[in-house]
C-alpha cells in the first residue's frame, strides 16, 4: 500500500483534464438559463465555482510539487491535449458569470487567464511534441482530445465576444482571427481521426468518450461564429458577413451529422456489450459536447430567425441536465469507493 499521505496522492495523481467537469457544468448552466431554468442555472454557477477552485488548487499544487511530471505529460501526445481543458473550463466559467451575474470584473479576469493558459499550453504542447525524440504512434496518441485545440480557442472567442460593453475593434479582429485559426486546426486534425476510424483496427479504448469532442468542437465553433455575427463591431467584417453565416451554419450542420454518427456507434456498442462502464474524468467529454450542441442550436436558430417550440428546447435541456446529473452521481460514487479503499 502507498504510504504517502492521502492529500499528497490526490495531488500527485490529479489529471488536468478534470477541468472538463467545469466545462460540462458551465455549458449546462448556460443552457438552463437560456430556456428559463434560472434557479438551476444559478445553483450550477455556485457549484462550478467550487469545482474550478478545487481543480485550480490541485493543478497549481501538482505543478509546484511535481513539475517534471507535469512537463512530461504536457509534451506527451496522449496526455498533453487534456491540459487544454483548463482553457475551456476557465472560459466557460467566465461565460457563466457574464450571463448570470453583474460581476463585470470576474469574466474579464477569467478572459485574461484563459488567454494566458491558451498561449502557454497550446504552443508548449505542439512545439514540445514536435521536438520530442520519443513520439507515440498515431494509434496510441491520436484521439478526440486533440480537438481541444479547437475547443479551447473557440471558448475564448465565445467569452470575449459575450463580454458586456463595447469590445474594441482590435479585440474583435483578434478574436475573429482566433476563431479562424481554431477552425483551421479542426480540419487539420479531423482527417487523421477519420482515417484512423475507417482504416485501422480499433479496440474498446479507441472508442473512448473523447471522441464526442469530434462533435463538440464543431458545435462550439458554430457558437463562436454566432457571437462574431452578433458583436456590435461586426460591421468590421460587413463584406464577408454572408461567408461567416455560411461557415457558421456549415459548422452546426456538421456537428449534427457527427451527433447522429456518435449516437449510432453508442447504440451499436450497447447492443454488442462493448461499453466501458468504469468511471474516468474523460467521461465528461460526453456531457460537454451534448450541452454545447443544444446551446449552439438555440443560438444558431435564433440568429437565423427560425422559431423552435419552447417545449422542445426545455425537453432538450432537461435531457442534458439529467445526463449531467447521472455523470455527477457516478463521479461521487467513484470518489466514495476510492476513499473507502484507502
mmCIF file of C-alpha atoms in Angstrom:
data_model
loop_
_atom_site.group_PDB
_atom_site.id
_atom_site.type_symbol
_atom_site.label_atom_id
_atom_site.label_comp_id
_atom_site.label_asym_id
_atom_site.label_seq_id
_atom_site.Cartn_x
_atom_site.Cartn_y
_atom_site.Cartn_z
ATOM 1 C CA UNK A 1 0.000 0.000 0.000
ATOM 2 C CA UNK A 2 1.220 3.528 -0.797
ATOM 3 C CA UNK A 3 2.497 5.118 2.438
ATOM 4 C CA UNK A 4 2.254 8.697 1.153
ATOM 5 C CA UNK A 5 -0.406 10.881 2.836
ATOM 6 C CA UNK A 6 -3.808 10.825 1.144
ATOM 7 C CA UNK A 7 -3.714 14.548 0.078
ATOM 8 C CA UNK A 8 -0.277 14.043 -1.455
ATOM 9 C CA UNK A 9 -1.562 11.109 -3.509
ATOM 10 C CA UNK A 10 -4.524 13.192 -4.692
ATOM 11 C CA UNK A 11 -2.171 15.942 -5.869
ATOM 12 C CA UNK A 12 0.283 13.540 -7.484
ATOM 13 C CA UNK A 13 -2.416 11.725 -9.457
ATOM 14 C CA UNK A 14 -4.633 14.729 -10.288
ATOM 15 C CA UNK A 15 -5.462 14.616 -14.023
ATOM 16 C CA UNK A 16 -5.538 18.065 -15.582
ATOM 17 C CA UNK A 17 -8.361 17.017 -17.864
ATOM 18 C CA UNK A 18 -10.662 17.158 -14.812
ATOM 19 C CA UNK A 19 -11.354 20.729 -15.908
ATOM 20 C CA UNK A 20 -13.763 19.022 -18.331
ATOM 21 C CA UNK A 21 -16.104 18.865 -15.316
ATOM 22 C CA UNK A 22 -16.025 22.678 -15.219
ATOM 23 C CA UNK A 23 -16.676 22.805 -18.963
ATOM 24 C CA UNK A 24 -19.654 20.458 -18.721
ATOM 25 C CA UNK A 25 -21.226 22.129 -15.679
ATOM 26 C CA UNK A 26 -20.717 25.546 -17.248
ATOM 27 C CA UNK A 27 -22.456 24.809 -20.530
ATOM 28 C CA UNK A 28 -25.350 23.026 -18.790
ATOM 29 C CA UNK A 29 -25.803 26.074 -16.559
ATOM 30 C CA UNK A 30 -25.804 28.426 -19.565
ATOM 31 C CA UNK A 31 -28.308 26.219 -21.379
ATOM 32 C CA UNK A 32 -30.598 26.096 -18.345
ATOM 33 C CA UNK A 33 -30.552 29.901 -18.126
ATOM 34 C CA UNK A 34 -31.402 30.151 -21.826
ATOM 35 C CA UNK A 35 -34.552 28.005 -21.542
ATOM 36 C CA UNK A 36 -35.731 29.559 -18.293
ATOM 37 C CA UNK A 37 -34.409 27.169 -15.619
ATOM 38 C CA UNK A 38 -32.974 30.169 -13.767
ATOM 39 C CA UNK A 39 -32.702 28.672 -10.275
ATOM 40 C CA UNK A 40 -30.912 25.568 -11.563
ATOM 41 C CA UNK A 41 -28.555 27.718 -13.640
ATOM 42 C CA UNK A 42 -27.566 29.765 -10.592
ATOM 43 C CA UNK A 43 -27.022 26.681 -8.408
ATOM 44 C CA UNK A 44 -24.770 25.253 -11.105
ATOM 45 C CA UNK A 45 -22.845 28.531 -11.178
ATOM 46 C CA UNK A 46 -22.080 28.283 -7.456
ATOM 47 C CA UNK A 47 -21.229 24.603 -7.785
ATOM 48 C CA UNK A 48 -18.975 25.247 -10.760
ATOM 49 C CA UNK A 49 -17.113 27.983 -8.915
ATOM 50 C CA UNK A 50 -16.348 25.356 -6.274
ATOM 51 C CA UNK A 51 -15.299 22.847 -8.962
ATOM 52 C CA UNK A 52 -12.994 25.384 -10.574
ATOM 53 C CA UNK A 53 -11.435 26.402 -7.266
ATOM 54 C CA UNK A 54 -10.664 22.794 -6.307
ATOM 55 C CA UNK A 55 -9.263 21.928 -9.744
ATOM 56 C CA UNK A 56 -7.161 25.096 -9.833
ATOM 57 C CA UNK A 57 -5.677 24.474 -6.381
ATOM 58 C CA UNK A 58 -4.831 20.868 -7.253
ATOM 59 C CA UNK A 59 -3.391 21.876 -10.634
ATOM 60 C CA UNK A 60 -1.124 24.519 -9.074
ATOM 61 C CA UNK A 61 -0.122 22.167 -6.246
ATOM 62 C CA UNK A 62 0.847 19.467 -8.741
ATOM 63 C CA UNK A 63 2.819 21.971 -10.805
ATOM 64 C CA UNK A 64 4.750 23.044 -7.699
ATOM 65 C CA UNK A 65 5.345 19.573 -6.241
ATOM 66 C CA UNK A 66 5.748 17.537 -9.453
ATOM 67 C CA UNK A 67 6.914 19.963 -12.187
ATOM 68 C CA UNK A 68 8.787 17.277 -14.141
ATOM 69 C CA UNK A 69 5.721 15.034 -14.296
ATOM 70 C CA UNK A 70 3.545 17.955 -15.427
ATOM 71 C CA UNK A 71 6.002 18.873 -18.201
ATOM 72 C CA UNK A 72 6.420 15.278 -19.374
ATOM 73 C CA UNK A 73 2.645 14.831 -19.500
ATOM 74 C CA UNK A 74 2.205 18.124 -21.351
ATOM 75 C CA UNK A 75 4.513 17.081 -24.186
ATOM 76 C CA UNK A 76 3.049 13.570 -24.359
ATOM 77 C CA UNK A 77 0.694 13.254 -27.332
ATOM 78 C CA UNK A 78 -1.716 11.001 -25.420
ATOM 79 C CA UNK A 79 -1.942 13.199 -22.290
ATOM 80 C CA UNK A 80 -0.914 16.717 -23.315
ATOM 81 C CA UNK A 81 -4.100 17.768 -25.154
ATOM 82 C CA UNK A 82 -6.084 17.205 -21.951
ATOM 83 C CA UNK A 83 -4.339 20.249 -20.446
ATOM 84 C CA UNK A 84 -6.378 22.430 -22.820
ATOM 85 C CA UNK A 85 -9.466 21.694 -20.714
ATOM 86 C CA UNK A 86 -8.020 24.320 -18.336
ATOM 87 C CA UNK A 87 -8.532 26.936 -21.043
ATOM 88 C CA UNK A 88 -12.060 25.902 -21.969
ATOM 89 C CA UNK A 89 -13.078 25.404 -18.339
ATOM 90 C CA UNK A 90 -11.871 28.891 -17.403
ATOM 91 C CA UNK A 91 -13.701 30.403 -20.380
ATOM 92 C CA UNK A 92 -16.955 28.558 -19.659
ATOM 93 C CA UNK A 93 -16.904 29.775 -16.057
ATOM 94 C CA UNK A 94 -16.370 33.296 -17.388
ATOM 95 C CA UNK A 95 -19.370 32.973 -19.697
ATOM 96 C CA UNK A 96 -21.421 31.747 -16.736
ATOM 97 C CA UNK A 97 -20.525 34.800 -14.657
ATOM 98 C CA UNK A 98 -21.124 37.106 -17.616
ATOM 99 C CA UNK A 99 -24.561 35.576 -18.264
ATOM 100 C CA UNK A 100 -25.832 35.078 -14.709
ATOM 101 C CA UNK A 101 -24.290 37.898 -12.663
ATOM 102 C CA UNK A 102 -23.459 41.590 -12.765
ATOM 103 C CA UNK A 103 -19.879 40.972 -11.620
ATOM 104 C CA UNK A 104 -18.224 42.538 -14.661
ATOM 105 C CA UNK A 105 -14.679 42.142 -13.352
ATOM 106 C CA UNK A 106 -14.844 38.349 -12.888
ATOM 107 C CA UNK A 107 -15.394 37.376 -16.558
ATOM 108 C CA UNK A 108 -12.777 39.920 -17.618
ATOM 109 C CA UNK A 109 -10.196 38.395 -15.264
ATOM 110 C CA UNK A 110 -11.119 34.886 -16.408
ATOM 111 C CA UNK A 111 -10.749 36.063 -20.010
ATOM 112 C CA UNK A 112 -7.133 37.104 -19.395
ATOM 113 C CA UNK A 113 -6.436 33.862 -17.509
ATOM 114 C CA UNK A 114 -7.863 31.877 -20.450
ATOM 115 C CA UNK A 115 -5.678 33.703 -22.945
ATOM 116 C CA UNK A 116 -2.573 33.180 -20.794
ATOM 117 C CA UNK A 117 -3.312 29.468 -20.386
ATOM 118 C CA UNK A 118 -4.065 29.073 -24.099
ATOM 119 C CA UNK A 119 -0.824 30.686 -25.241
ATOM 120 C CA UNK A 120 1.192 28.755 -22.655
ATOM 121 C CA UNK A 121 -0.349 25.335 -23.168
ATOM 122 C CA UNK A 122 -1.079 25.041 -26.881
ATOM 123 C CA UNK A 123 2.295 26.248 -28.134
ATOM 124 C CA UNK A 124 4.241 24.331 -25.471
ATOM 125 C CA UNK A 125 2.192 21.242 -26.327
ATOM 126 C CA UNK A 126 2.685 21.345 -30.081
ATOM 127 C CA UNK A 127 6.297 22.560 -30.022
ATOM 128 C CA UNK A 128 7.230 20.119 -27.246
ATOM 129 C CA UNK A 129 5.791 17.116 -29.058
ATOM 130 C CA UNK A 130 7.266 18.245 -32.385
ATOM 131 C CA UNK A 131 10.757 18.495 -30.849
ATOM 132 C CA UNK A 132 10.438 15.289 -28.805
ATOM 133 C CA UNK A 133 12.514 12.316 -29.916
ATOM 134 C CA UNK A 134 10.154 9.715 -28.462
ATOM 135 C CA UNK A 135 6.717 10.103 -30.014
ATOM 136 C CA UNK A 136 3.591 7.985 -29.707
ATOM 137 C CA UNK A 137 2.282 6.228 -32.769
ATOM 138 C CA UNK A 138 -0.952 7.629 -34.235
ATOM 139 C CA UNK A 139 -2.732 4.507 -32.967
ATOM 140 C CA UNK A 140 -1.765 5.368 -29.389
ATOM 141 C CA UNK A 141 -1.597 9.165 -29.337
ATOM 142 C CA UNK A 142 -4.354 10.300 -31.698
ATOM 143 C CA UNK A 143 -7.839 10.664 -30.248
ATOM 144 C CA UNK A 144 -10.596 13.229 -29.819
ATOM 145 C CA UNK A 145 -8.658 15.095 -27.132
ATOM 146 C CA UNK A 146 -6.590 16.710 -29.870
ATOM 147 C CA UNK A 147 -9.700 18.597 -30.982
ATOM 148 C CA UNK A 148 -9.465 20.539 -27.723
ATOM 149 C CA UNK A 149 -7.119 22.703 -29.804
ATOM 150 C CA UNK A 150 -10.303 23.941 -31.474
ATOM 151 C CA UNK A 151 -12.499 23.902 -28.364
ATOM 152 C CA UNK A 152 -10.063 25.937 -26.261
ATOM 153 C CA UNK A 153 -9.613 28.658 -28.865
ATOM 154 C CA UNK A 154 -13.332 28.945 -29.622
ATOM 155 C CA UNK A 155 -14.191 29.059 -25.909
ATOM 156 C CA UNK A 156 -12.089 32.225 -25.620
ATOM 157 C CA UNK A 157 -13.918 33.685 -28.630
ATOM 158 C CA UNK A 158 -17.325 32.928 -27.079
ATOM 159 C CA UNK A 159 -16.300 34.590 -23.812
ATOM 160 C CA UNK A 160 -14.606 37.570 -25.440
ATOM 161 C CA UNK A 161 -17.496 38.296 -27.786
ATOM 162 C CA UNK A 162 -20.013 37.945 -24.945
ATOM 163 C CA UNK A 163 -18.437 40.416 -22.529
ATOM 164 C CA UNK A 164 -20.607 43.396 -21.634
ATOM 165 C CA UNK A 165 -19.661 46.742 -23.076
ATOM 166 C CA UNK A 166 -18.271 47.547 -26.475
ATOM 167 C CA UNK A 167 -15.280 45.443 -27.412
ATOM 168 C CA UNK A 168 -12.584 47.451 -29.232
ATOM 169 C CA UNK A 169 -12.305 46.735 -32.923
ATOM 170 C CA UNK A 170 -8.786 45.361 -32.451
ATOM 171 C CA UNK A 171 -10.104 42.900 -29.841
ATOM 172 C CA UNK A 172 -12.817 41.722 -32.201
ATOM 173 C CA UNK A 173 -10.292 41.379 -35.007
ATOM 174 C CA UNK A 174 -8.002 39.234 -32.855
ATOM 175 C CA UNK A 175 -10.875 37.075 -31.572
ATOM 176 C CA UNK A 176 -12.131 36.512 -35.109
ATOM 177 C CA UNK A 177 -8.604 35.546 -36.161
ATOM 178 C CA UNK A 178 -8.502 33.066 -33.251
ATOM 179 C CA UNK A 179 -11.857 31.646 -34.383
ATOM 180 C CA UNK A 180 -10.466 31.159 -37.894
ATOM 181 C CA UNK A 181 -7.267 29.531 -36.609
ATOM 182 C CA UNK A 182 -9.252 27.204 -34.352
ATOM 183 C CA UNK A 183 -11.363 26.038 -37.287
ATOM 184 C CA UNK A 184 -8.154 25.511 -39.266
ATOM 185 C CA UNK A 185 -6.822 23.225 -36.522
ATOM 186 C CA UNK A 186 -10.042 21.179 -36.584
ATOM 187 C CA UNK A 187 -9.743 20.489 -40.288
ATOM 188 C CA UNK A 188 -6.074 19.560 -39.909
ATOM 189 C CA UNK A 189 -6.805 17.030 -37.153
ATOM 190 C CA UNK A 190 -10.178 15.525 -38.119
ATOM 191 C CA UNK A 191 -8.998 13.856 -41.388
ATOM 192 C CA UNK A 192 -6.375 11.953 -39.365
ATOM 193 C CA UNK A 193 -9.040 10.831 -36.893
ATOM 194 C CA UNK A 194 -11.470 9.781 -39.626
ATOM 195 C CA UNK A 195 -8.718 7.857 -41.409
ATOM 196 C CA UNK A 196 -7.899 6.075 -38.139
ATOM 197 C CA UNK A 197 -11.574 5.157 -37.649
ATOM 198 C CA UNK A 198 -12.053 3.741 -41.118
ATOM 199 C CA UNK A 199 -8.736 2.072 -41.882
ATOM 200 C CA UNK A 200 -7.266 0.959 -38.535
ATOM 201 C CA UNK A 201 -8.311 -1.779 -36.148
ATOM 202 C CA UNK A 202 -9.914 -0.185 -33.096
ATOM 203 C CA UNK A 203 -10.375 -1.673 -29.649
ATOM 204 C CA UNK A 204 -12.610 -0.625 -26.750
ATOM 205 C CA UNK A 205 -10.217 2.122 -25.597
ATOM 206 C CA UNK A 206 -10.131 3.646 -29.049
ATOM 207 C CA UNK A 207 -13.850 4.483 -28.745
ATOM 208 C CA UNK A 208 -13.413 6.458 -25.549
ATOM 209 C CA UNK A 209 -15.707 9.358 -24.563
ATOM 210 C CA UNK A 210 -13.149 11.795 -26.009
ATOM 211 C CA UNK A 211 -14.499 11.043 -29.483
ATOM 212 C CA UNK A 212 -17.580 13.097 -28.601
ATOM 213 C CA UNK A 213 -15.295 16.115 -28.907
ATOM 214 C CA UNK A 214 -15.434 15.469 -32.680
ATOM 215 C CA UNK A 215 -18.932 16.911 -32.465
ATOM 216 C CA UNK A 216 -18.411 19.315 -29.558
ATOM 217 C CA UNK A 217 -15.561 21.131 -31.301
ATOM 218 C CA UNK A 218 -17.782 21.897 -34.283
ATOM 219 C CA UNK A 219 -20.649 22.968 -32.034
ATOM 220 C CA UNK A 220 -18.583 25.483 -30.056
ATOM 221 C CA UNK A 221 -17.017 26.762 -33.305
ATOM 222 C CA UNK A 222 -20.540 27.411 -34.631
ATOM 223 C CA UNK A 223 -21.491 29.179 -31.385
ATOM 224 C CA UNK A 224 -18.386 31.341 -31.678
ATOM 225 C CA UNK A 225 -19.463 32.194 -35.235
ATOM 226 C CA UNK A 226 -22.837 33.405 -33.967
ATOM 227 C CA UNK A 227 -21.089 35.553 -31.350
ATOM 228 C CA UNK A 228 -18.912 37.088 -34.074
ATOM 229 C CA UNK A 229 -22.022 37.905 -36.108
ATOM 230 C CA UNK A 230 -23.843 39.416 -33.118
ATOM 231 C CA UNK A 231 -20.973 41.649 -31.955
ATOM 232 C CA UNK A 232 -21.688 45.374 -32.294
ATOM 233 C CA UNK A 233 -18.426 45.851 -34.204
ATOM 234 C CA UNK A 234 -19.498 43.225 -36.728
ATOM 235 C CA UNK A 235 -19.528 45.933 -39.432
ATOM 236 C CA UNK A 236 -15.745 45.461 -39.475
ATOM 237 C CA UNK A 237 -16.470 42.280 -41.466
ATOM 238 C CA UNK A 238 -19.541 43.522 -43.299
ATOM 239 C CA UNK A 239 -18.203 42.486 -46.708
ATOM 240 C CA UNK A 240 -17.730 38.872 -45.623
ATOM 241 C CA UNK A 241 -20.854 38.528 -43.470
ATOM 242 C CA UNK A 242 -22.505 36.081 -45.917
ATOM 243 C CA UNK A 243 -19.385 33.902 -45.743
ATOM 244 C CA UNK A 244 -19.373 33.946 -41.919
ATOM 245 C CA UNK A 245 -23.060 32.966 -41.873
ATOM 246 C CA UNK A 246 -22.389 30.138 -44.335
ATOM 247 C CA UNK A 247 -19.399 28.862 -42.332
ATOM 248 C CA UNK A 248 -21.362 29.032 -39.070
ATOM 249 C CA UNK A 249 -24.299 27.086 -40.492
ATOM 250 C CA UNK A 250 -21.913 24.551 -42.042
ATOM 251 C CA UNK A 251 -20.222 24.000 -38.674
ATOM 252 C CA UNK A 252 -23.584 23.481 -36.963
ATOM 253 C CA UNK A 253 -24.780 21.082 -39.679
ATOM 254 C CA UNK A 254 -21.512 19.105 -39.476
ATOM 255 C CA UNK A 255 -21.917 18.893 -35.687
ATOM 256 C CA UNK A 256 -25.430 17.491 -36.175
ATOM 257 C CA UNK A 257 -24.035 14.884 -38.596
ATOM 258 C CA UNK A 258 -21.390 13.843 -36.056
ATOM 259 C CA UNK A 259 -24.019 13.636 -33.314
ATOM 260 C CA UNK A 260 -26.058 11.158 -35.340
ATOM 261 C CA UNK A 261 -22.957 9.075 -36.075
ATOM 262 C CA UNK A 262 -21.872 9.040 -32.426
ATOM 263 C CA UNK A 263 -25.353 8.018 -31.283
ATOM 264 C CA UNK A 264 -25.332 5.228 -33.875
ATOM 265 C CA UNK A 265 -21.993 3.965 -32.541
ATOM 266 C CA UNK A 266 -23.308 4.235 -28.969
ATOM 267 C CA UNK A 267 -26.302 2.051 -29.851
ATOM 268 C CA UNK A 268 -24.021 -0.386 -31.682
ATOM 269 C CA UNK A 269 -21.688 -0.708 -28.680
ATOM 270 C CA UNK A 270 -24.630 -1.074 -26.299
ATOM 271 C CA UNK A 271 -26.092 -3.922 -28.335
ATOM 272 C CA UNK A 272 -22.697 -5.645 -28.612
ATOM 273 C CA UNK A 273 -21.994 -5.023 -24.907
ATOM 274 C CA UNK A 274 -18.661 -3.366 -25.609
ATOM 275 C CA UNK A 275 -19.242 -0.256 -23.474
ATOM 276 C CA UNK A 276 -16.668 0.556 -20.812
ATOM 277 C CA UNK A 277 -18.744 1.295 -17.700
ATOM 278 C CA UNK A 278 -15.884 2.321 -15.392
ATOM 279 C CA UNK A 279 -15.783 5.987 -14.318
ATOM 280 C CA UNK A 280 -12.996 8.255 -15.588
ATOM 281 C CA UNK A 281 -12.614 12.059 -15.730
ATOM 282 C CA UNK A 282 -12.721 11.833 -19.514
ATOM 283 C CA UNK A 283 -16.368 10.759 -19.306
ATOM 284 C CA UNK A 284 -17.281 14.443 -19.005
ATOM 285 C CA UNK A 285 -16.272 14.645 -22.654
ATOM 286 C CA UNK A 286 -19.741 13.268 -23.396
ATOM 287 C CA UNK A 287 -21.665 15.843 -21.352
ATOM 288 C CA UNK A 288 -19.940 19.000 -22.605
ATOM 289 C CA UNK A 289 -20.461 18.321 -26.340
ATOM 290 C CA UNK A 290 -24.091 17.337 -25.720
ATOM 291 C CA UNK A 291 -24.810 20.535 -23.815
ATOM 292 C CA UNK A 292 -22.843 22.620 -26.291
ATOM 293 C CA UNK A 293 -24.803 21.252 -29.242
ATOM 294 C CA UNK A 294 -28.090 22.117 -27.523
ATOM 295 C CA UNK A 295 -26.963 25.671 -26.684
ATOM 296 C CA UNK A 296 -25.473 26.193 -30.153
ATOM 297 C CA UNK A 297 -28.657 25.009 -31.840
ATOM 298 C CA UNK A 298 -30.685 27.555 -29.868
ATOM 299 C CA UNK A 299 -28.285 30.367 -30.788
ATOM 300 C CA UNK A 300 -27.958 29.455 -34.466
ATOM 301 C CA UNK A 301 -31.711 29.125 -34.931
ATOM 302 C CA UNK A 302 -32.329 32.407 -33.107
ATOM 303 C CA UNK A 303 -29.860 34.224 -35.370
ATOM 304 C CA UNK A 304 -31.438 32.691 -38.471
ATOM 305 C CA UNK A 305 -34.877 33.683 -37.081
ATOM 306 C CA UNK A 306 -36.103 30.098 -37.039
ATOM 307 C CA UNK A 307 -38.650 29.649 -34.259
ATOM 308 C CA UNK A 308 -38.233 26.398 -32.387
ATOM 309 C CA UNK A 309 -41.035 25.356 -29.989
ATOM 310 C CA UNK A 310 -40.086 26.369 -26.454
ATOM 311 C CA UNK A 311 -41.191 22.953 -25.207
ATOM 312 C CA UNK A 312 -38.645 21.241 -27.470
ATOM 313 C CA UNK A 313 -35.853 23.408 -26.092
ATOM 314 C CA UNK A 314 -36.837 22.740 -22.475
ATOM 315 C CA UNK A 315 -37.063 18.999 -23.096
ATOM 316 C CA UNK A 316 -33.644 19.009 -24.788
ATOM 317 C CA UNK A 317 -32.026 20.890 -21.908
ATOM 318 C CA UNK A 318 -33.809 18.715 -19.351
ATOM 319 C CA UNK A 319 -32.272 15.694 -21.071
ATOM 320 C CA UNK A 320 -28.796 17.244 -20.973
ATOM 321 C CA UNK A 321 -29.326 18.182 -17.309
ATOM 322 C CA UNK A 322 -30.268 14.591 -16.461
ATOM 323 C CA UNK A 323 -27.184 13.392 -18.329
ATOM 324 C CA UNK A 324 -25.027 15.776 -16.276
ATOM 325 C CA UNK A 325 -26.706 14.647 -13.037
ATOM 326 C CA UNK A 326 -26.191 10.956 -13.798
ATOM 327 C CA UNK A 327 -22.485 11.528 -14.501
ATOM 328 C CA UNK A 328 -22.154 13.665 -11.387
ATOM 329 C CA UNK A 329 -23.650 10.956 -9.166
ATOM 330 C CA UNK A 330 -21.407 8.423 -10.922
ATOM 331 C CA UNK A 331 -18.397 10.612 -10.090
ATOM 332 C CA UNK A 332 -19.404 10.956 -6.429
ATOM 333 C CA UNK A 333 -19.915 7.191 -6.148
ATOM 334 C CA UNK A 334 -16.453 6.667 -7.630
ATOM 335 C CA UNK A 335 -14.957 9.122 -5.110
ATOM 336 C CA UNK A 336 -16.649 7.357 -2.185
ATOM 337 C CA UNK A 337 -15.429 3.990 -3.417
ATOM 338 C CA UNK A 338 -11.873 5.323 -3.707
ATOM 339 C CA UNK A 339 -11.938 6.812 -0.199
ATOM 340 C CA UNK A 340 -13.214 3.561 1.334
ATOM 341 C CA UNK A 341 -10.407 1.693 -0.396
ATOM 342 C CA UNK A 342 -7.760 3.797 1.382
#
